[in-house]
Amino acid sequence: MMYPNLLAPLLIALALALALLVVVAVRQPVSRRLAFRQLARRPTEAALVIGGSVLGTAIVIGALVVGDTLNFSVRQEAYRTLGPVDERVVAPSGPAGHAITGRLAALTRDPDVDGVLTARVSQASAVGRSGGRPVTEPRVLAWQMNFDDASRFGARNGGSGLAGPAPKPGRVVLNAPLARSLRAGAGEPVTLYLFGVPHTFRVDRVVPERGLAGVGLGGRLNRDAFLAPGTLDAAARAAGTEPRSVTFVSNRGGVESGDALTAKVTADIHEAVGPLSAQATVDTLKHTVLRDARQAGDSLGALFLMIGSFSIIAGALLLVNIFVMLGEERKSQMGMVRAIGMKRSRLVGSFTLEGAAYALLSALPAVAIGVAVGWGVAVVAAEIFQGWSVGGSSLRITFAVTPTSILNGAAMGLLIAFAAILATSVRISRFNIIAAIRDIPSASGSRPRRRLLVVCGALSVLFALAAVPAVARSQADATYLLPALAIAFATPALMRVMSRHAATTLVAGTVLAWTLLAPVLRPRIFDAPSMSAYVVQGALAAFSAVVLVSDNQKTLLRPVRRLLERPSESGLAARLAVAYPLAKRFRTGATLVMYTLIVLVLVLLTEISGILRAGVDGVVADATAGYSLRLDYNPQVAGDRLVSDLRGGPPADGISAVTPLLNATGRASDPGHRSTRPLDVAAVGVPNGAISGITFRERLPGLPDDPAVWHALATDSRLVVIDGFFGSTGGPAGDFYDPGDTLTLTDPRTGLSQQKVIAGVLSNGMVFYPGTGASSTTYPVVMGDRTMRQLFGDQAQNASALVSTRPGTSPDALATRLQGERLPASLVATPIASEIRHQFDSSTAFFHLMQGFLALGLGVGVTGLGVVMVRAVRERRRTIGILRALGFRARTVRRSFLWESAFVALEGIVLGSLLGVLTTWLMYRNSAAFTGLEGGFPIEWTSICGLAAATFTASLLATVGPARRAAAIRPARAVRVSD
């Protein structure tokens, strides 16, 4: 569930707001009757207002449902790949391993433990036949466990996932993923390569991937084969080796509730193992999966909520705009009721009740649409995450929604609507009674009162003082917001020494300039993992730009003055089209902000997608440095023969160079200090002089070029290199560590720790990530092979290699051939360039998904423009009647309304597009997130023009109805009747 800690405060705040509304409705019957009569009198306008409120609340709910879906999907990993398993203890081979297994048996008497199960496992590969052709799978785990013990494991809290009789000799039980890979069913033969030797079995049955039947050694997708008792041991003895011993521990409680005992049971495991604890690796699997589920759900939910925030702002502005228009339309009526004695507070109450009714009527449709939006995002996200998979180990997206998120979203949407309505009601209730009755425009241009001047001046000074340390420390939100507020609150003081127009222009221009230049002056503001800085930046840019444009509309229209002054029917329509937007600056400005905000973010996402596409070739070149394939294999079977065969044997056809890599699993501290928990790392040892072409984005001072860094790794055991995503926790990528920073690297098997210095940050470390889908949160730490053996000892084994191909050799074809030829060694060949391009395609698709989500906000903007035009027809009814009576044709009136809509929409589209391109360019130049994307900054003219055309067309379509209604007004009736 998303933000459960917010549920109580939001519901309390909503309950208080509703209670106040009920009190107003009961104690102010006149206000109540005025509000509800307006609802009944204007069904069309009411439907439009409700539609705008629905979209705003639906976007909030949709973002929270996306978070629910991802949280649930990651938690399902606990059910699929763990079930009752909470901790896993991996013991070494030999007597020490047997001793550790024996000591762990004492945990069966622990009241906090539901079960202890010891199994034997080995990496294997498999071959099946489908349609007479062989089907291979190099990623297999062969298990040997007691099926009776397995069926009772954690049984008090549900099934273990592996029940039924043990397979007889010569037979095997497959889990569903392996059966799908081999296209095999019960009774069909399969061949398993155990320790490099083929053994043929007949499938006894296929079991669902659940609990022990989906368990593995860290992967999201495990292809498991369960052998008859003694089969794996016999195969190991024949090969002169021994399988790995793994002990699973189930905590008291259910699949998720047992996580609460993880810390205590882990301590009990270490106590039971005693002096052998340093030789056993204890993994808290369930705790890690559930923690990652919360982080992943919160991160993606926050991302979509950030994208949706712009639509939420647009929805709030829609409500503000509507009520400002209602106030202007009813100005004479409000003046009369105030003149006969109605208090201003009761007028505020009437408007607030009317707006609250609109908001409450929108709640249920908003929930339905929000859930539907979340479901749509989940469907598309499932395909995108499949594209990010390694060996089919992608996160499986399953739609889910919780009552907490529904209540949070609905309460948040209603409270935002109530706040916008109340603030607007207070504003429109302030008017001169006589001027309102006579329908005289309010006086403007007066100097600010002394009290306002003093208060705003004090606030300006306070915000300016607070901005100094915030900007100095590059605090993201405060760096944008505090200087902008200090400048804005200085407006009354500036109006004492210059005209209102000059002061407004100066303040808006300064705020816009600061918003755009802040990343240039303080580039580290993008290092913050929070999404809120992007919301603040976008909102400030849009609001300040719109204020600047709105206050200088006449200057901007000078190039088209001749068109406007033409003594023709089209010239008259054009003058009418711009006259009202210029006269009603607040109304026009609010609509412009809606368009500018949404178009800005859509263009920004479009530009980021373009940067990714333009930079993919450079990323491939940086990541590969001439290497075409990454090979991962079983070192127990392959030994050193595989590398020598690839270099000079028959498989060497098409291969120009092979660089073996040492591999081990370890843990490291976070050099960016974002977390105190150890990070899982894939330690990689590079032979001296073997690699020199892989590039770095940052190097230690004193290392003049990239080959110098690789040489330093080989000669200095203190040095390591990492990539820019090391320890990434989601959110915007930032620059959290630099060469010279330190991290502590630990061998979890022995407990030996060493402090390492970062010698360089890789431009792209893709080739060093495990290619078998072993884990989604494992980060590579690269060092010299001598350093690797010093820290990890026997655990450091040649389990992967980088391969360069000869000109004319297809990496994809070579990968397929090598996997088939080296199947006994469980070899997985990954074409590096193809994999990177595939990942980039998936990232681009994800940006398209966010654009689709944001398109709802565009709907809010178009709806806002439609509401403005509908209200404009009613507001100008008498004026249109007079014009028609003077001889203006209906088509001139219709054309003026369409051109007015086109003028506002086009201005918002152009402003949003310019700000979107400029903001993205500044981010590209200054944010660490774009480091390594050296393809230049492309302007996506086709996509931006397509977006602009679609938005412009939708805006015109929203105005067609009001324009026809305006053209159909009968002059005689309109002149005599005000409504």
Coordinates of N, CA, C and O in Angstrom, one line a residue, residues 629 631 646 651 655 803 813-823 827 829:
L629 N 30.7 -10.2 -26.7 CA 30.0 -11.1 -25.9 C 30.5 -11.1 -24.4 O 31.6 -10.9 -24.2
L631 N 30.4 -14.0 -21.5 CA 30.1 -15.4 -21.2 C 30.0 -15.6 -19.7 O 30.9 -15.1 -18.9
L646 N 38.5 -21.5 -26.3 CA 38.0 -20.4 -27.0 C 39.1 -19.6 -27.7 O 38.9 -19.0 -28.7
P651 N 36.3 -24.0 -31.1 CA 35.3 -23.0 -30.9 C 35.8 -21.6 -31.2 O 35.1 -20.6 -31.2
I655 N 36.5 -15.7 -33.2 CA 36.8 -15.1 -31.9 C 38.2 -14.5 -32.1 O 39.2 -15.2 -32.5
V803 N 34.5 -11.5 -24.6 CA 34.9 -12.1 -25.9 C 34.8 -11.0 -27.0 O 33.8 -10.3 -27.1
A813 N 24.8 -14.7 -33.6 CA 25.0 -16.1 -34.1 C 26.0 -16.8 -33.3 O 25.9 -18.0 -33.0
L814 N 27.1 -16.1 -33.0 CA 28.2 -16.7 -32.2 C 27.7 -17.1 -30.8 O 28.0 -18.2 -30.3
A815 N 26.9 -16.3 -30.2 CA 26.3 -16.5 -28.9 C 25.5 -17.8 -28.9 O 25.6 -18.7 -28.1
T816 N 24.6 -17.9 -30.0 CA 23.8 -19.1 -30.1 C 24.7 -20.4 -30.2 O 24.4 -21.4 -29.6
R817 N 25.7 -20.3 -31.1 CA 26.6 -21.5 -31.3 C 27.3 -21.9 -30.0 O 27.4 -23.0 -29.7
L818 N 27.9 -20.9 -29.3 CA 28.6 -21.2 -28.1 C 27.7 -21.8 -27.0 O 28.1 -22.7 -26.3
Q819 N 26.5 -21.3 -26.9 CA 25.6 -21.9 -25.9 C 25.3 -23.3 -26.2 O 25.2 -24.1 -25.3
G820 N 25.1 -23.6 -27.5 CA 24.8 -25.0 -27.8 C 26.0 -25.9 -27.6 O 25.9 -27.0 -27.1
E821 N 27.2 -25.4 -28.0 CA 28.4 -26.3 -27.9 C 28.9 -26.4 -26.5 O 29.4 -27.5 -26.1
R822 N 28.7 -25.4 -25.6 CA 29.1 -25.5 -24.2 C 28.0 -25.6 -23.2 O 28.1 -25.1 -22.1
L823 N 26.9 -26.3 -23.7 CA 25.8 -26.5 -22.8 C 26.2 -27.2 -21.5 O 25.7 -26.9 -20.4
L827 N 26.9 -22.6 -20.1 CA 27.4 -21.4 -20.6 C 26.2 -20.5 -21.1 O 25.3 -21.0 -21.8
A829 N 25.7 -17.0 -23.1 CA 26.4 -16.0 -23.9 C 25.5 -14.8 -24.1 O 24.4 -15.0 -24.7

